[in-house]
GROMACS .gro file of C-alpha atoms in nm:
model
  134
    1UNK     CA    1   1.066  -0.786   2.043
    2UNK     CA    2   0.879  -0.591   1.766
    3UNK     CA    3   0.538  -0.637   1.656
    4UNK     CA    4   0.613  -0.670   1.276
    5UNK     CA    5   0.300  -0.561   1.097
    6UNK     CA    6   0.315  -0.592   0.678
    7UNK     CA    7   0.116  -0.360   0.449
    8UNK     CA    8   0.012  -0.507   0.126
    9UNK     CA    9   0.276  -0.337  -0.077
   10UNK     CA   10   0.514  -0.506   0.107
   11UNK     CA   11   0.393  -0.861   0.020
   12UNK     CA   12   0.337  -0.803  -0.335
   13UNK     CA   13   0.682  -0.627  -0.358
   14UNK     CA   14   0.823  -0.909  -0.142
   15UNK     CA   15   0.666  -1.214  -0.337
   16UNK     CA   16   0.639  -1.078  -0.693
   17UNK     CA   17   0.982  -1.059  -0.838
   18UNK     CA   18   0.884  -0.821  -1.124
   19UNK     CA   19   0.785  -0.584  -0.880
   20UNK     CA   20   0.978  -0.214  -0.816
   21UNK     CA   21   1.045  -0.266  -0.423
   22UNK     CA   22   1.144  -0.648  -0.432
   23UNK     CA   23   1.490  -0.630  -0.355
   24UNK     CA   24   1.403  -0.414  -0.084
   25UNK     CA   25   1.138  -0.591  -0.003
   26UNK     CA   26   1.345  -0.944   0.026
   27UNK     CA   27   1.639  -0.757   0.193
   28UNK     CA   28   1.372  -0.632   0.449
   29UNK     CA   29   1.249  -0.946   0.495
   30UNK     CA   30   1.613  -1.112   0.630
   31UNK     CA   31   1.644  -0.796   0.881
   32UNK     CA   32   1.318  -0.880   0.977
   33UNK     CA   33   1.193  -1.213   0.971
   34UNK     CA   34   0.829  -1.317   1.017
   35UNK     CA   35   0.595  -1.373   1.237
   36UNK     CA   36   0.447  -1.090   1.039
   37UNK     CA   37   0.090  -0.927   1.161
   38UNK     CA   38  -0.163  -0.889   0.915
   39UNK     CA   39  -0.536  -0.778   0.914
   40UNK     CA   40  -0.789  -0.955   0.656
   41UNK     CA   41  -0.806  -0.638   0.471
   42UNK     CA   42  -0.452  -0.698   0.408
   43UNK     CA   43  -0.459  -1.024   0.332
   44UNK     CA   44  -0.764  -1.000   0.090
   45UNK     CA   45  -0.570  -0.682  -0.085
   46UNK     CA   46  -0.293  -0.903  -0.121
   47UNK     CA   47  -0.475  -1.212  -0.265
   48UNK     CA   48  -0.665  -1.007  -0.518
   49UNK     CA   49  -0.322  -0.863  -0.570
   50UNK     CA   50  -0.094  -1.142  -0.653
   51UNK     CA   51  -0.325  -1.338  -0.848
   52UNK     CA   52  -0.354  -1.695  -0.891
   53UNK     CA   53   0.034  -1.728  -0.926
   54UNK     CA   54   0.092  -1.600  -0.592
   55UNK     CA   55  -0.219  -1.733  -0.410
   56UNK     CA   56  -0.040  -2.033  -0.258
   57UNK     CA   57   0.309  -1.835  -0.133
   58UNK     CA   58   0.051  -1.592   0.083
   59UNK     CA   59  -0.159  -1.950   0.199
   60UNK     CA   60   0.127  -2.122   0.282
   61UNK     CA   61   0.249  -1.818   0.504
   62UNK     CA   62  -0.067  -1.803   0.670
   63UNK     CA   63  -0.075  -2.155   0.753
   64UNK     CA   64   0.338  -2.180   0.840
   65UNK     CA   65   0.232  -1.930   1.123
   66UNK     CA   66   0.504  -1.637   0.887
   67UNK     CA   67   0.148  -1.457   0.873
   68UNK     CA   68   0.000  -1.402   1.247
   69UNK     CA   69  -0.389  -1.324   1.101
   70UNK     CA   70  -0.526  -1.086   1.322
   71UNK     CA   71  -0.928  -0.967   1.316
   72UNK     CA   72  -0.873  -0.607   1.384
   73UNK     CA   73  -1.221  -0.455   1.158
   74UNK     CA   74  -1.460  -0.592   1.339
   75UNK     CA   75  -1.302  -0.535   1.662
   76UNK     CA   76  -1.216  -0.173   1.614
   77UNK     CA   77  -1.487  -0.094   1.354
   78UNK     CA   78  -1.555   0.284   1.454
   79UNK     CA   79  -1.155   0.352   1.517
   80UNK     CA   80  -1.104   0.280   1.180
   81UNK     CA   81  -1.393   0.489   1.002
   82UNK     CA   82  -1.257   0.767   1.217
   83UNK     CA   83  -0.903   0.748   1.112
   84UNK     CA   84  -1.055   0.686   0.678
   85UNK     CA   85  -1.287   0.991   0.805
   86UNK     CA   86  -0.953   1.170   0.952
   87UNK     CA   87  -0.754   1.112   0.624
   88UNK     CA   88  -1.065   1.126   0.372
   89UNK     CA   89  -0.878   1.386   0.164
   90UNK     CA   90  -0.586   1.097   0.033
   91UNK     CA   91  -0.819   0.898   0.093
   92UNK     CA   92  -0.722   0.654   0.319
   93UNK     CA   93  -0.824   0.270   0.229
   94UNK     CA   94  -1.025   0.027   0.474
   95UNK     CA   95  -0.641  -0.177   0.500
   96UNK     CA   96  -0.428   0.133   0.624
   97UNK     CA   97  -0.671   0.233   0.843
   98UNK     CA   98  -0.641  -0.109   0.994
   99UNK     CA   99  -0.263  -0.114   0.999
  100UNK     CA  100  -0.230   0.209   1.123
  101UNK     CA  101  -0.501   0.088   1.390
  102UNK     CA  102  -0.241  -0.195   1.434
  103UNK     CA  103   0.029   0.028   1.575
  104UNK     CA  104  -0.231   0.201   1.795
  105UNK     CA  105  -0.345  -0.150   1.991
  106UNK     CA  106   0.020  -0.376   1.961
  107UNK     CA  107   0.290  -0.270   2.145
  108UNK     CA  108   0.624  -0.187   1.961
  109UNK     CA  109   0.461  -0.198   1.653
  110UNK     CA  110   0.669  -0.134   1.345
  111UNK     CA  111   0.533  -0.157   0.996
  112UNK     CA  112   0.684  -0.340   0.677
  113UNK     CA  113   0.556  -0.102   0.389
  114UNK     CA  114   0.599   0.049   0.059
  115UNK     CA  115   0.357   0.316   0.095
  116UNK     CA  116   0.479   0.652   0.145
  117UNK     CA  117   0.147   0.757   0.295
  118UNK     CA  118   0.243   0.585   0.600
  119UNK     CA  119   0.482   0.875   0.683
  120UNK     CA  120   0.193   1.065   0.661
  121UNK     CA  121  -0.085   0.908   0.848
  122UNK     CA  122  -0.102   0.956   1.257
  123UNK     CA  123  -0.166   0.687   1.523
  124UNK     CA  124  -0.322   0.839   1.893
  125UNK     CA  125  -0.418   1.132   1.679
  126UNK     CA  126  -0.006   1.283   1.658
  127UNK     CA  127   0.247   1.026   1.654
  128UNK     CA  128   0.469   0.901   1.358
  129UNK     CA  129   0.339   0.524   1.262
  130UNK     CA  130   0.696   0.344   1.319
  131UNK     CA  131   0.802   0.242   0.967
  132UNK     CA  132   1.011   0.079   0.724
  133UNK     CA  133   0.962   0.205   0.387
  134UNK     CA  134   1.191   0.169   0.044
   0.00000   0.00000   0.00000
């Protein structure tokens, strides 16, 4: 079983029908059904993202167990500023760096995105970060 780990893009895509990736997103969703893993940088990203309209879908998957909330910054603090250091020249935000830090530490990880800078970010310095990207 995969460790299903959701970037913010995803969310937004997959709960706001106006945007880009959201058939994707929803089709994405069926082929891969929660429990998703998300850090609290991702789930404060996608709070602030969705807005007061959206506020109580991303709750309500938190509390439904959909969204497995998992306290990866504080844990893995200097991991993370090394990979934002590694990738300073995109530059890298505090909630990649912890989903990318999410494939490192969970095995079979596999991450729900719509950010093509996924493909280029590294996890154990040279692998591919397993994705699923529009």
């Amino acid at each position: 079983m995969k460790n299903l780990v959701v970037d913010a893009g995803f969310l937004v895509a997959l709960w706001n029908p106006l945007d880009r990736h959201h058939d994707w997103a929803v089709a994405t969703a069926r082929a891969n059904p929660p429990p998703w893993a998300v850090c609290e940088a991702v789930f404060a990203e996608v709070d602030h993202l969705l807005g007061s309209a959206g506020r109580t879908t991303l709750r309500t998957g938190a509390r439904r167990g959909a969204l497995r909330l998992l306290s990866v910054l504080a844990a893995e603090t200097n991991a993370i500023l090394d990979l934002q250091d590694k990738y300073s020249d995109l530059p890298m935000s505090v909630a990649d760096a912890c989903v990318v830090r999410l494939t490192e530490i969970l095995p079979d990880a596999l991450v729900l995105a719509t950010d093509a800078d996924f493909k280029i970010y590294r996890r154990h310095s040279r692998k591919i970060v397993p994705c699923l990207l529009p």
